[in-house]
XYZ file of C-alpha atoms in Angstrom:
749
model
C 80.801 -356.533 181.829
C 78.025 -359.118 181.719
C 79.942 -361.684 183.801
C 78.767 -364.551 181.573
C 80.646 -366.508 178.874
C 77.477 -366.856 176.785
C 76.509 -363.530 175.276
C 74.548 -362.526 172.189
C 74.471 -359.338 170.166
C 71.085 -357.672 170.403
C 71.663 -354.808 167.975
C 74.598 -353.110 166.294
C 77.522 -354.309 164.201
C 81.127 -355.417 164.662
C 82.261 -351.860 165.385
C 79.828 -351.051 168.204
C 76.945 -353.107 169.518
C 74.656 -353.917 172.448
C 75.074 -357.347 174.046
C 73.066 -359.395 176.517
C 73.457 -362.689 178.270
C 72.064 -365.495 176.158
C 69.403 -366.245 178.788
C 68.181 -362.634 178.656
C 68.086 -362.208 174.878
C 64.264 -362.320 174.700
C 63.497 -360.914 178.149
C 60.769 -358.572 176.844
C 58.730 -361.506 175.527
C 58.925 -363.286 178.909
C 58.246 -360.596 181.533
C 57.136 -363.146 184.098
C 60.532 -364.887 184.097
C 62.343 -361.626 184.798
C 59.963 -360.076 187.271
C 61.781 -358.346 190.092
C 65.309 -358.480 188.663
C 67.178 -356.335 186.164
C 68.235 -357.420 182.696
C 71.785 -356.124 182.147
C 72.991 -354.960 178.737
C 76.495 -353.968 177.689
C 77.248 -351.402 175.006
C 80.715 -352.173 173.605
C 82.377 -349.286 171.767
C 86.133 -349.930 172.156
C 86.539 -350.723 168.450
C 85.689 -347.108 167.690
C 88.973 -345.955 169.241
C 91.343 -348.940 169.077
C 89.844 -351.335 166.551
C 91.834 -351.931 163.392
C 95.484 -351.172 162.770
C 94.842 -348.022 160.725
C 94.051 -346.125 163.925
C 97.764 -346.092 164.719
C 98.207 -343.739 161.764
C 96.041 -341.195 163.576
C 99.173 -340.237 165.509
C 100.173 -338.187 162.469
C 97.034 -336.112 163.017
C 97.806 -335.359 166.658
C 98.182 -331.534 166.257
C 94.808 -331.390 164.516
C 93.173 -333.338 167.345
C 94.698 -331.100 170.005
C 93.542 -327.855 168.377
C 90.080 -329.350 167.991
C 90.029 -329.888 171.767
C 90.836 -326.206 172.271
C 87.575 -325.303 170.532
C 85.515 -327.086 173.198
C 87.505 -325.668 176.137
C 86.014 -322.206 176.031
C 84.773 -320.767 179.331
C 81.104 -320.971 180.201
C 79.104 -317.945 179.079
C 75.381 -317.321 178.834
C 75.840 -313.845 177.392
C 78.164 -312.380 174.834
C 77.209 -314.416 171.771
C 79.568 -312.418 169.582
C 82.471 -313.080 171.933
C 81.701 -316.806 171.931
C 81.658 -316.786 168.135
C 84.941 -314.877 168.069
C 86.496 -317.550 170.287
C 85.404 -320.288 167.876
C 86.616 -318.291 164.873
C 90.092 -317.806 166.365
C 90.444 -321.530 167.074
C 89.354 -322.383 163.538
C 91.947 -319.979 162.161
C 94.626 -321.657 164.283
C 93.487 -324.984 162.845
C 93.759 -323.583 159.324
C 97.353 -322.492 159.956
C 98.165 -326.048 161.087
C 96.896 -327.436 157.780
C 98.979 -324.914 155.862
C 101.976 -325.758 158.075
C 101.685 -329.488 157.366
C 101.423 -328.987 153.604
C 104.212 -326.399 153.689
C 106.443 -328.929 155.456
C 105.722 -331.445 152.701
C 106.540 -328.765 150.125
C 109.773 -327.999 151.965
C 110.849 -331.636 151.758
C 109.708 -332.450 148.232
C 110.085 -329.130 146.412
C 112.845 -327.288 148.238
C 115.200 -329.959 149.624
C 114.764 -332.648 146.951
C 113.762 -330.940 143.676
C 115.295 -327.463 144.118
C 118.444 -327.953 146.206
C 119.553 -331.576 145.810
C 118.508 -332.051 142.172
C 120.189 -328.739 141.332
C 123.504 -329.764 142.928
C 125.731 -332.221 141.089
C 127.351 -333.594 144.258
C 123.955 -334.390 145.797
C 122.581 -336.189 142.738
C 125.749 -338.274 142.522
C 125.106 -339.513 146.077
C 121.402 -340.048 145.414
C 121.121 -341.588 141.985
C 117.334 -341.811 142.195
C 117.273 -338.017 141.750
C 119.675 -337.977 138.798
C 116.862 -337.936 136.219
C 115.882 -334.513 137.575
C 119.278 -333.004 136.831
C 119.591 -334.196 133.203
C 117.195 -334.300 130.290
C 113.668 -332.961 129.959
C 113.094 -332.624 133.723
C 116.252 -330.619 134.395
C 114.738 -327.066 134.243
C 113.897 -325.914 137.783
C 110.238 -325.263 137.007
C 109.657 -328.767 135.712
C 111.414 -330.274 138.708
C 109.134 -328.309 141.003
C 106.078 -329.303 138.972
C 106.910 -332.987 139.333
C 107.731 -332.718 143.044
C 104.410 -330.965 143.658
C 102.724 -334.345 143.305
C 103.898 -335.246 146.821
C 102.206 -332.453 148.843
C 99.214 -332.501 146.482
C 98.797 -336.237 147.097
C 99.089 -335.621 150.847
C 96.308 -333.046 150.684
C 94.140 -335.404 148.663
C 94.797 -338.202 151.144
C 93.717 -336.014 154.060
C 90.522 -335.121 152.202
C 89.817 -338.788 151.451
C 90.441 -339.939 155.024
C 88.264 -337.177 156.442
C 85.425 -338.043 154.071
C 85.707 -341.797 154.613
C 85.913 -341.616 158.392
C 82.891 -339.330 158.429
C 80.907 -342.028 156.618
C 82.164 -344.683 159.058
C 81.771 -342.764 162.314
C 79.845 -339.532 162.093
C 76.968 -340.061 159.669
C 74.520 -341.413 162.258
C 71.183 -339.613 162.220
C 70.176 -337.971 165.520
C 67.009 -338.956 167.339
C 65.208 -335.843 166.078
C 65.968 -333.574 163.121
C 64.404 -330.390 164.391
C 65.855 -327.070 163.330
C 68.410 -325.982 165.877
C 67.974 -322.789 167.903
C 70.421 -319.964 167.438
C 71.433 -320.091 171.108
C 72.357 -323.069 173.245
C 69.239 -324.565 174.914
C 69.742 -324.562 178.654
C 73.066 -324.817 180.444
C 74.841 -326.996 177.851
C 74.983 -327.319 174.090
C 75.112 -331.117 174.429
C 71.298 -331.089 174.479
C 71.096 -329.691 170.949
C 69.306 -332.120 168.616
C 72.066 -331.935 166.005
C 75.069 -331.617 168.305
C 76.361 -335.067 167.346
C 75.567 -334.696 163.650
C 77.827 -332.194 161.889
C 77.367 -333.371 158.296
C 77.004 -329.944 156.740
C 79.441 -328.190 159.024
C 82.318 -330.630 158.686
C 81.832 -330.797 154.909
C 82.220 -327.021 154.582
C 85.316 -326.978 156.754
C 86.801 -329.967 154.923
C 86.367 -328.175 151.609
C 88.092 -325.058 152.956
C 91.080 -326.935 154.392
C 91.476 -329.035 151.263
C 91.484 -325.881 149.143
C 94.007 -324.296 151.517
C 96.295 -327.293 151.058
C 96.154 -327.128 147.272
C 96.673 -323.356 147.323
C 99.741 -323.815 149.516
C 101.230 -326.232 146.984
C 100.366 -323.852 144.138
C 102.117 -321.003 145.964
C 105.208 -323.153 146.560
C 105.382 -324.188 142.900
C 104.666 -320.793 141.395
C 106.602 -318.499 143.742
C 109.994 -319.315 142.227
C 108.671 -318.791 138.689
C 107.027 -315.513 139.703
C 110.294 -314.189 141.130
C 112.155 -315.236 137.973
C 109.618 -313.589 135.648
C 109.656 -310.302 137.550
C 113.337 -309.742 136.974
C 114.158 -306.786 134.713
C 114.298 -307.739 131.049
C 112.069 -310.806 131.341
C 109.288 -311.680 128.855
C 106.326 -309.326 129.242
C 103.823 -312.161 128.782
C 105.270 -314.173 131.647
C 105.367 -311.050 133.820
C 101.662 -310.518 133.203
C 100.976 -314.169 134.012
C 102.882 -313.735 137.275
C 100.561 -310.917 138.362
C 97.503 -312.919 137.286
C 98.768 -315.919 139.257
C 99.218 -313.825 142.396
C 95.735 -312.346 142.014
C 94.160 -315.793 141.620
C 96.083 -317.069 144.639
C 94.957 -314.177 146.829
C 91.350 -314.578 145.662
C 91.388 -318.273 146.535
C 92.866 -317.559 149.957
C 90.181 -314.942 150.681
C 87.409 -317.394 149.748
C 88.922 -320.023 152.047
C 89.073 -317.509 154.902
C 85.460 -316.502 154.266
C 84.278 -320.106 154.499
C 86.261 -320.711 157.689
C 84.918 -317.524 159.242
C 81.325 -318.401 158.365
C 81.483 -321.924 159.776
C 79.810 -322.555 163.158
C 78.150 -325.345 165.143
C 74.547 -324.364 164.399
C 72.500 -325.712 161.510
C 69.474 -323.509 162.099
C 69.757 -321.975 158.620
C 70.274 -324.720 156.061
C 71.384 -323.768 152.562
C 72.011 -326.995 150.697
C 72.583 -325.252 147.370
C 75.355 -323.026 148.730
C 76.857 -325.912 150.671
C 76.928 -328.189 147.644
C 78.563 -325.454 145.595
C 81.225 -324.799 148.198
C 81.976 -328.466 148.862
C 82.418 -329.211 145.164
C 83.723 -325.995 143.631
C 86.142 -324.786 146.309
C 88.537 -327.793 146.353
C 88.088 -328.250 142.605
C 88.928 -324.623 141.899
C 92.011 -324.763 144.108
C 93.135 -327.948 142.358
C 92.612 -326.303 138.972
C 94.735 -323.354 140.086
C 97.429 -325.808 141.157
C 97.308 -327.340 137.690
C 97.737 -323.924 136.111
C 100.631 -323.192 138.489
C 102.322 -326.427 137.395
C 101.967 -325.463 133.732
C 103.139 -321.922 134.438
C 106.218 -323.060 136.398
C 107.101 -325.674 133.794
C 107.150 -323.155 130.958
C 110.655 -323.026 129.386
C 112.967 -320.331 130.759
C 116.424 -320.868 129.191
C 118.551 -318.987 131.731
C 116.752 -320.162 134.868
C 118.855 -322.095 137.412
C 118.234 -323.127 140.999
C 120.506 -321.902 143.787
C 120.120 -321.343 147.504
C 116.803 -322.107 149.146
C 113.472 -322.046 147.390
C 111.796 -318.623 147.531
C 109.144 -318.482 150.172
C 111.532 -319.157 153.020
C 109.598 -316.612 155.035
C 106.455 -318.766 154.902
C 107.319 -320.614 158.104
C 108.120 -317.363 159.869
C 104.790 -315.879 158.816
C 102.958 -318.978 160.030
C 104.676 -318.853 163.419
C 103.894 -315.139 163.770
C 100.233 -315.613 162.835
C 99.865 -318.558 165.186
C 101.372 -316.605 168.069
C 99.098 -313.618 167.464
C 96.032 -315.858 167.203
C 96.873 -317.624 170.475
C 97.371 -314.286 172.263
C 94.054 -313.001 170.881
C 92.374 -316.255 171.881
C 93.706 -315.850 175.421
C 92.276 -312.321 175.595
C 88.839 -313.518 174.422
C 88.872 -316.481 176.826
C 89.791 -314.190 179.728
C 86.915 -311.873 178.824
C 84.448 -314.787 178.748
C 85.704 -316.114 182.070
C 85.332 -312.708 183.740
C 81.681 -312.554 182.706
C 80.916 -315.883 184.409
C 83.772 -316.771 186.789
C 84.242 -320.445 187.595
C 86.795 -321.261 190.268
C 86.995 -324.872 189.059
C 87.742 -323.970 185.424
C 91.235 -325.023 184.367
C 93.681 -322.099 184.184
C 90.847 -319.680 184.948
C 89.386 -320.110 181.493
C 92.714 -320.069 179.618
C 92.848 -323.839 179.024
C 91.774 -323.445 175.388
C 94.547 -320.989 174.432
C 97.121 -323.073 176.304
C 96.110 -326.238 174.463
C 96.015 -324.371 171.131
C 99.605 -323.259 171.809
C 100.617 -326.882 172.397
C 98.945 -327.861 169.120
C 101.034 -325.258 167.278
C 104.176 -326.500 169.046
C 103.414 -330.099 168.083
C 102.880 -329.057 164.472
C 106.141 -327.114 164.457
C 108.153 -329.948 165.996
C 106.722 -332.543 163.615
C 107.235 -330.409 160.490
C 110.683 -329.265 161.584
C 111.724 -332.796 162.513
C 110.767 -334.171 159.098
C 112.528 -331.335 157.247
C 115.751 -331.608 159.253
C 115.925 -335.374 159.031
C 115.423 -335.310 155.243
C 118.056 -332.569 154.922
C 120.541 -334.633 156.940
C 119.776 -337.687 154.817
C 120.251 -335.843 151.532
C 123.325 -333.848 152.521
C 124.859 -335.756 155.412
C 127.938 -333.863 156.548
C 128.849 -332.628 153.075
C 127.587 -329.084 153.514
C 126.611 -328.873 149.838
C 123.001 -327.872 150.547
C 121.665 -324.804 152.324
C 119.211 -327.052 154.177
C 115.782 -326.192 155.583
C 114.743 -322.660 156.601
C 116.761 -321.113 159.390
C 113.659 -320.733 161.571
C 113.306 -324.509 161.858
C 116.837 -324.706 163.268
C 116.039 -321.941 165.754
C 112.903 -323.796 166.828
C 114.885 -326.995 167.381
C 117.375 -325.028 169.481
C 114.542 -323.968 171.803
C 113.767 -327.571 172.764
C 116.571 -327.942 175.382
C 115.469 -324.832 177.361
C 111.886 -326.085 177.256
C 112.955 -329.505 178.508
C 114.904 -327.821 181.308
C 111.691 -326.127 182.448
C 109.847 -329.446 182.241
C 112.541 -331.118 184.350
C 112.211 -328.397 186.981
C 108.443 -328.962 187.048
C 108.964 -332.718 187.373
C 111.310 -332.153 190.292
C 108.717 -329.966 191.988
C 106.040 -332.631 191.424
C 108.262 -335.322 192.921
C 108.943 -333.190 195.988
C 105.260 -332.409 196.395
C 104.267 -336.056 196.004
C 106.759 -337.157 198.648
C 105.475 -334.562 201.106
C 101.851 -335.465 200.364
C 102.594 -339.146 200.839
C 103.930 -338.384 204.292
C 100.744 -336.472 205.092
C 98.536 -339.281 203.758
C 100.292 -341.889 205.883
C 98.511 -340.715 209.026
C 95.175 -340.649 207.189
C 95.620 -344.260 206.038
C 96.331 -345.411 209.608
C 93.159 -343.667 210.830
C 90.999 -345.331 208.183
C 92.063 -348.845 209.160
C 91.917 -348.792 212.988
C 92.692 -351.911 214.968
C 94.885 -353.376 212.215
C 98.469 -354.459 212.914
C 100.495 -351.743 211.258
C 102.718 -352.483 208.280
C 104.843 -349.470 207.401
C 105.502 -350.688 203.857
C 101.825 -351.320 203.181
C 100.871 -347.944 204.616
C 103.459 -346.090 202.517
C 102.282 -347.844 199.370
C 98.627 -346.890 199.924
C 99.596 -343.327 200.798
C 101.874 -343.156 197.746
C 99.087 -344.238 195.393
C 96.803 -341.576 196.856
C 99.492 -338.934 196.474
C 100.140 -339.944 192.859
C 96.411 -339.769 192.107
C 96.376 -336.070 192.990
C 98.820 -335.261 190.180
C 95.864 -335.166 187.785
C 94.609 -332.035 189.512
C 97.919 -330.295 188.774
C 97.707 -330.875 185.027
C 96.317 -327.366 184.346
C 99.298 -325.781 186.083
C 101.792 -327.920 184.173
C 100.172 -327.286 180.801
C 99.844 -323.584 181.531
C 103.531 -323.201 182.373
C 104.681 -325.281 179.411
C 102.431 -323.331 177.024
C 103.613 -319.962 178.302
C 107.277 -320.974 178.027
C 106.631 -322.388 174.550
C 105.089 -319.111 173.425
C 108.035 -317.143 174.813
C 110.652 -319.428 173.243
C 108.784 -319.373 169.944
C 108.931 -315.582 169.946
C 112.677 -315.728 170.658
C 113.185 -318.163 167.767
C 111.164 -315.997 165.378
C 112.991 -312.799 166.300
C 116.397 -314.480 166.207
C 115.823 -316.023 162.800
C 114.365 -312.816 161.341
C 117.048 -310.473 162.668
C 120.147 -312.600 162.142
C 119.201 -314.680 159.120
C 121.704 -317.281 160.368
C 121.556 -320.397 162.457
C 121.770 -319.814 166.249
C 125.404 -320.922 166.526
C 126.477 -318.552 163.734
C 124.374 -315.699 165.103
C 126.042 -316.054 168.533
C 129.552 -316.214 167.091
C 130.591 -312.726 168.232
C 129.197 -312.977 171.766
C 130.852 -314.045 175.026
C 132.403 -317.485 174.918
C 130.018 -318.921 177.490
C 126.976 -317.628 175.597
C 128.294 -318.857 172.239
C 129.056 -322.277 173.716
C 125.637 -322.549 175.341
C 123.873 -321.598 172.097
C 125.958 -324.038 170.052
C 125.271 -326.814 172.564
C 121.555 -326.046 172.564
C 121.484 -326.149 168.760
C 123.310 -329.486 168.630
C 121.169 -331.080 171.350
C 117.985 -329.662 169.846
C 118.805 -331.059 166.421
C 119.529 -334.442 167.949
C 116.385 -334.387 170.081
C 114.082 -333.397 167.252
C 115.498 -336.227 165.145
C 115.211 -338.676 168.018
C 111.670 -337.543 168.716
C 110.694 -337.993 165.090
C 112.142 -341.517 164.999
C 110.495 -342.372 168.318
C 107.186 -341.096 167.003
C 107.457 -343.235 163.862
C 108.527 -346.275 165.880
C 105.643 -345.854 168.282
C 103.185 -345.604 165.402
C 104.686 -348.661 163.701
C 104.435 -350.693 166.904
C 100.843 -349.625 167.433
C 100.049 -350.593 163.851
C 101.244 -354.148 164.466
C 100.542 -354.677 168.168
C 96.889 -354.581 169.351
C 97.938 -354.056 172.986
C 99.960 -350.961 172.041
C 97.033 -349.787 169.938
C 94.741 -350.077 172.974
C 97.194 -347.947 174.941
C 97.013 -345.242 172.279
C 93.242 -345.733 172.311
C 93.227 -344.187 175.797
C 94.473 -340.970 174.171
C 91.690 -341.143 171.587
C 89.060 -341.663 174.332
C 89.287 -337.990 175.271
C 90.782 -336.513 172.111
C 88.190 -337.894 169.698
C 85.145 -337.602 171.951
C 84.344 -334.156 170.571
C 83.033 -333.401 167.058
C 85.462 -332.003 164.506
C 84.476 -328.377 164.994
C 87.858 -326.688 164.481
C 89.722 -329.073 162.177
C 88.153 -331.498 159.660
C 91.340 -333.578 159.334
C 91.427 -334.493 163.034
C 90.763 -338.150 163.921
C 87.034 -338.922 163.682
C 84.650 -338.353 166.569
C 83.532 -341.732 167.903
C 80.825 -340.104 170.059
C 78.936 -339.166 166.881
C 78.383 -342.904 166.548
C 78.237 -343.933 170.225
C 75.858 -341.247 171.546
C 73.187 -341.824 168.853
C 73.550 -345.579 169.439
C 72.815 -345.204 173.143
C 70.092 -342.616 172.607
C 68.222 -344.678 170.022
C 68.517 -347.833 172.133
C 67.149 -346.186 175.275
C 64.378 -344.282 173.506
C 63.135 -347.244 171.454
C 63.291 -349.626 174.413
C 61.391 -347.358 176.768
C 58.802 -346.675 174.060
C 58.332 -350.363 173.245
C 58.101 -351.516 176.870
C 57.212 -348.391 178.803
C 60.008 -349.435 181.161
C 62.691 -347.636 183.077
C 66.406 -348.250 183.208
C 69.632 -347.638 185.061
C 72.369 -346.240 182.852
C 75.700 -347.338 184.292
C 79.028 -346.004 183.057
C 82.669 -346.323 184.099
C 85.355 -343.748 183.257
C 84.823 -342.464 179.714
C 81.648 -344.538 179.573
C 80.154 -342.219 182.188
C 80.801 -339.262 179.870
C 79.042 -341.070 177.024
C 76.178 -341.908 179.380
C 75.723 -338.268 180.364
C 75.924 -337.115 176.731
C 73.320 -339.711 175.707
C 70.998 -338.733 178.565
C 71.074 -335.097 177.444
C 69.958 -336.177 173.958
C 66.899 -338.085 175.204
C 63.413 -336.576 174.968
C 62.363 -335.228 178.406
C 59.760 -337.990 179.043
C 62.390 -340.667 178.430
C 65.036 -338.812 180.426
C 62.778 -338.940 183.496
C 62.781 -342.749 183.313
C 66.559 -342.980 183.530
C 68.670 -343.374 186.651
C 72.411 -342.796 186.321
C 75.146 -344.770 188.095
C 78.683 -343.552 187.428
C 81.946 -344.780 188.899
C 85.530 -343.773 188.247
C 83.934 -340.862 186.406
C 85.921 -337.869 185.085
C 82.735 -335.852 184.527
C 83.638 -333.101 186.995
C 87.301 -333.694 187.736
C 88.433 -333.557 184.098
C 85.543 -332.601 181.813
C 83.995 -330.109 184.202
C 87.308 -328.292 184.630
C 88.615 -328.456 181.058
C 85.271 -328.095 179.228
C 83.257 -325.809 181.535
C 80.890 -324.573 178.831
C 79.515 -328.096 178.349
C 80.263 -330.038 181.551
C 80.398 -327.241 184.090
C 78.581 -327.249 187.398
C 75.392 -325.751 185.925
C 75.276 -328.402 183.184
C 75.776 -331.311 185.588
C 73.208 -329.864 187.993
C 70.644 -329.677 185.194
C 71.324 -333.289 184.241
C 70.796 -334.364 187.830
C 67.472 -332.518 187.958
C 66.178 -333.912 184.669
C 66.897 -337.620 185.193
C 65.235 -339.748 187.862
C 68.284 -340.165 190.096
C 72.083 -340.126 190.007
C 74.684 -341.809 192.184
C 78.445 -341.575 191.769
C 81.270 -343.730 193.186
C 84.926 -342.728 193.421
C 88.148 -343.556 195.256
C 90.921 -341.363 196.568
C 93.387 -343.688 194.819
C 91.765 -343.064 191.421
C 93.781 -340.642 189.239
C 90.886 -340.137 186.807
C 87.553 -340.462 188.589
C 86.353 -338.128 191.278
C 83.294 -336.697 193.012
C 80.630 -334.804 191.098
C 79.924 -332.477 194.006
C 76.189 -331.927 193.441
C 73.290 -332.100 195.944
C 70.501 -334.542 195.230
C 67.302 -336.165 196.457
C 68.727 -339.710 196.450
C 70.980 -338.904 199.394
C 72.443 -335.721 200.868
C 74.410 -335.487 197.619
C 75.009 -337.396 194.391
C 78.355 -338.767 195.558
C 78.742 -341.635 197.926
C 81.675 -341.156 200.268
C 85.077 -342.139 198.934
C 85.301 -345.947 198.717
C 87.931 -347.761 200.714
C 90.866 -348.862 198.622
C 92.143 -351.426 199.332
C 89.037 -353.083 200.750
C 91.116 -354.565 203.568
C 94.393 -353.349 205.041
C 95.661 -356.796 206.018
C 94.459 -360.392 205.894
C 90.852 -360.828 207.083
C 88.165 -363.478 207.087
C 86.666 -361.992 203.887
C 90.088 -361.276 202.338
C 92.503 -364.008 203.414
C 94.953 -362.872 200.731
C 96.260 -359.301 200.530
C 93.636 -357.080 198.890
C 94.957 -355.156 195.877
C 94.901 -351.386 195.477
C 92.360 -351.026 192.666
C 92.690 -347.337 191.801
C 90.673 -346.698 188.643
C 89.666 -350.297 187.905
C 87.258 -352.980 189.170
C 84.669 -350.730 190.781
C 82.093 -353.477 190.393
C 84.169 -355.649 192.741
C 83.366 -353.266 195.578
C 80.195 -354.144 197.547
C 79.195 -350.493 197.305
C 78.509 -350.930 193.600
C 75.861 -353.607 194.183
C 74.357 -351.577 197.016
C 73.955 -348.453 194.899
C 72.609 -350.368 191.925
C 69.986 -352.049 194.106
C 69.112 -348.687 195.583
C 68.459 -347.208 192.155
C 66.494 -350.252 191.008
C 64.361 -350.137 194.158
C 63.623 -346.488 193.423
C 62.543 -347.356 189.873
C 60.848 -350.708 190.462
C 57.446 -349.540 191.810
C 56.691 -347.762 188.543
C 58.102 -350.330 186.124
C 55.539 -350.946 183.346
C 54.945 -353.939 181.133
C 55.324 -354.820 177.477
C 53.548 -352.556 175.027
C 51.867 -353.879 171.928
C 53.168 -351.365 169.390
C 56.153 -349.124 168.841
C 55.265 -345.904 166.997
C 58.825 -344.598 167.240
C 61.262 -343.000 169.642
C 60.134 -339.410 169.174
C 56.664 -340.073 170.566
C 57.827 -341.207 173.991
C 54.693 -341.854 176.105
C 54.979 -340.754 179.741
C 52.236 -343.166 180.910
C 53.129 -346.475 182.516
C 51.562 -349.870 181.862
C 50.456 -352.414 184.455
C 52.516 -355.603 184.335
C 56.060 -355.006 185.595
C 58.947 -355.602 183.182
C 62.687 -355.887 183.732
C 64.559 -352.595 183.393
C 67.924 -353.083 181.642
C 71.026 -351.527 183.141
C 73.241 -350.858 180.095
């Protein structure tokens, strides 16, 4: 970025820092040496998303990250506060079901398949000698086996709590520029201007406590449900029967408290209650863990005639989770549609239904991952012996729905290929018009036109995701109904139907089981490679660029939000520098960096914001963020940013699949956007480009002469008012709007 091998770190640490050229390190103390030219700075934040190897493990948290994105995809709305809150509540409830689903999957593997079914079957323990100690001796009673196996899902829940707490300390504990009390409503056209938007200490802590408690309560229910059913049989001990009712009452009470905390949680910190927060954060997980301990003791109590057979009670848990998730997604779609109707936005993805569609995909990811683990463990324990009942029937039905879903995806891919070919043919004539007087090369022309056609596929992502989500919801309903009505696997349920139907169902079940196993192994292999290979980790880091930009508003176990470190870094740097020097600066950002730049500009005090000019290139601000997150990056929000900063220019190419025009008017030119840049810079060999010029697409914008032209234009606009070095620095919050006399060098981070 600095185009110099000698750089020094000005401020920051090894995770994220500001760098300068060595010759510019002390530019403020030598204003005369830098008069009339900018001092560039580079803010490096890549280690926040693809730094150490542990980030590869974030793949396991992918469903949590996706549902967290759904929270921020709500339609823009200036009225209907209750409806907006209802939207956030529904997404948080979907996130809660994903936590319960993950822990329930761990309970299915450890408690049901291993401790209940395999350890209770002589043939299985003979094949797996490491489980033999559970079938003989002190651990042989079913309740004690379940109590011991409960350590696995309980440890998983504790690990998620620890990782969430540790990553918050590493990423999200940066103090904002100001700590004013937040207003009840969003100030202006976007909530990104809230003083505490990038500081969710209290909010994430409450949600983390609720999800941790939900995990422990899920394990307690899995351990105690079998004992409760045994104790409620006629003729059982009266004391144990009473304990069973007390256990159920305690479990329901804990679940209601968790739901209350989730329902009360929002993004505003305008009413702080540290005493209540401290009580919830400490008591709620601790109480749930204590109830789990009591459930372990209760289940392990001796019951002489108790034996394990069939599947563990609670088989309907997965069906209930799928039903609740489907109802929540449908309700979320209704609320999103209502919000979109109040403030229609033709550019909003899926007409405001992007959030529900993405929430549906998060549920599907959670179901595939949990079902894949359960089926693979069942196959490993039982093989082809048929001695175990295996995982719940619903998981087999869900796996059988994968082939029909893939068939729909293949049809969509075929349509995209056909559309791309037709668009490439249309773009061929446009390419020839843009390079007049050049000797024509059909292969070169087709390649340029093909890259342009491929770049437009990004704009079709809403349609693809909408279709896939709708089909997923429909197939999920079919799987739920089929499993509930038949109680058998799909192949057995279709046994009495027409031969073609029975064969198709059996084939779908076999292929689905194979695919879900293959997908699980591929997922693990990908994560293992990313753990060891930095280049693969950087590739996954592209996914985290968008997925972990937003605060953890819907799920506390999602990967940490790097913007809660990056945005305060940029804001503090700009505010303190302008206060110390009285200077002005050009904030330059490429791709995701342009999103960080805009977010940081919104957080600046108004006097500082007026000293900032913005230069973006390859920017997804409108093309992706404006469409998918209209409440925060919609047209009104971007227009307000353009009005509040000094000036804004944007560069884009038609060959860029990510960046695009902003589409706003401005006083720097007829509009913020410069016309689409030529790519490649030269069609054939020229005096300036004797070798074939590459098609740059999303990269190397600074290699285009237009970049230097626009930067000089912004600097020339700022330069007449550039002030000199100030003697003191009272602090960033007291930004002085008055300029000094001696000109200083404005950095261009």
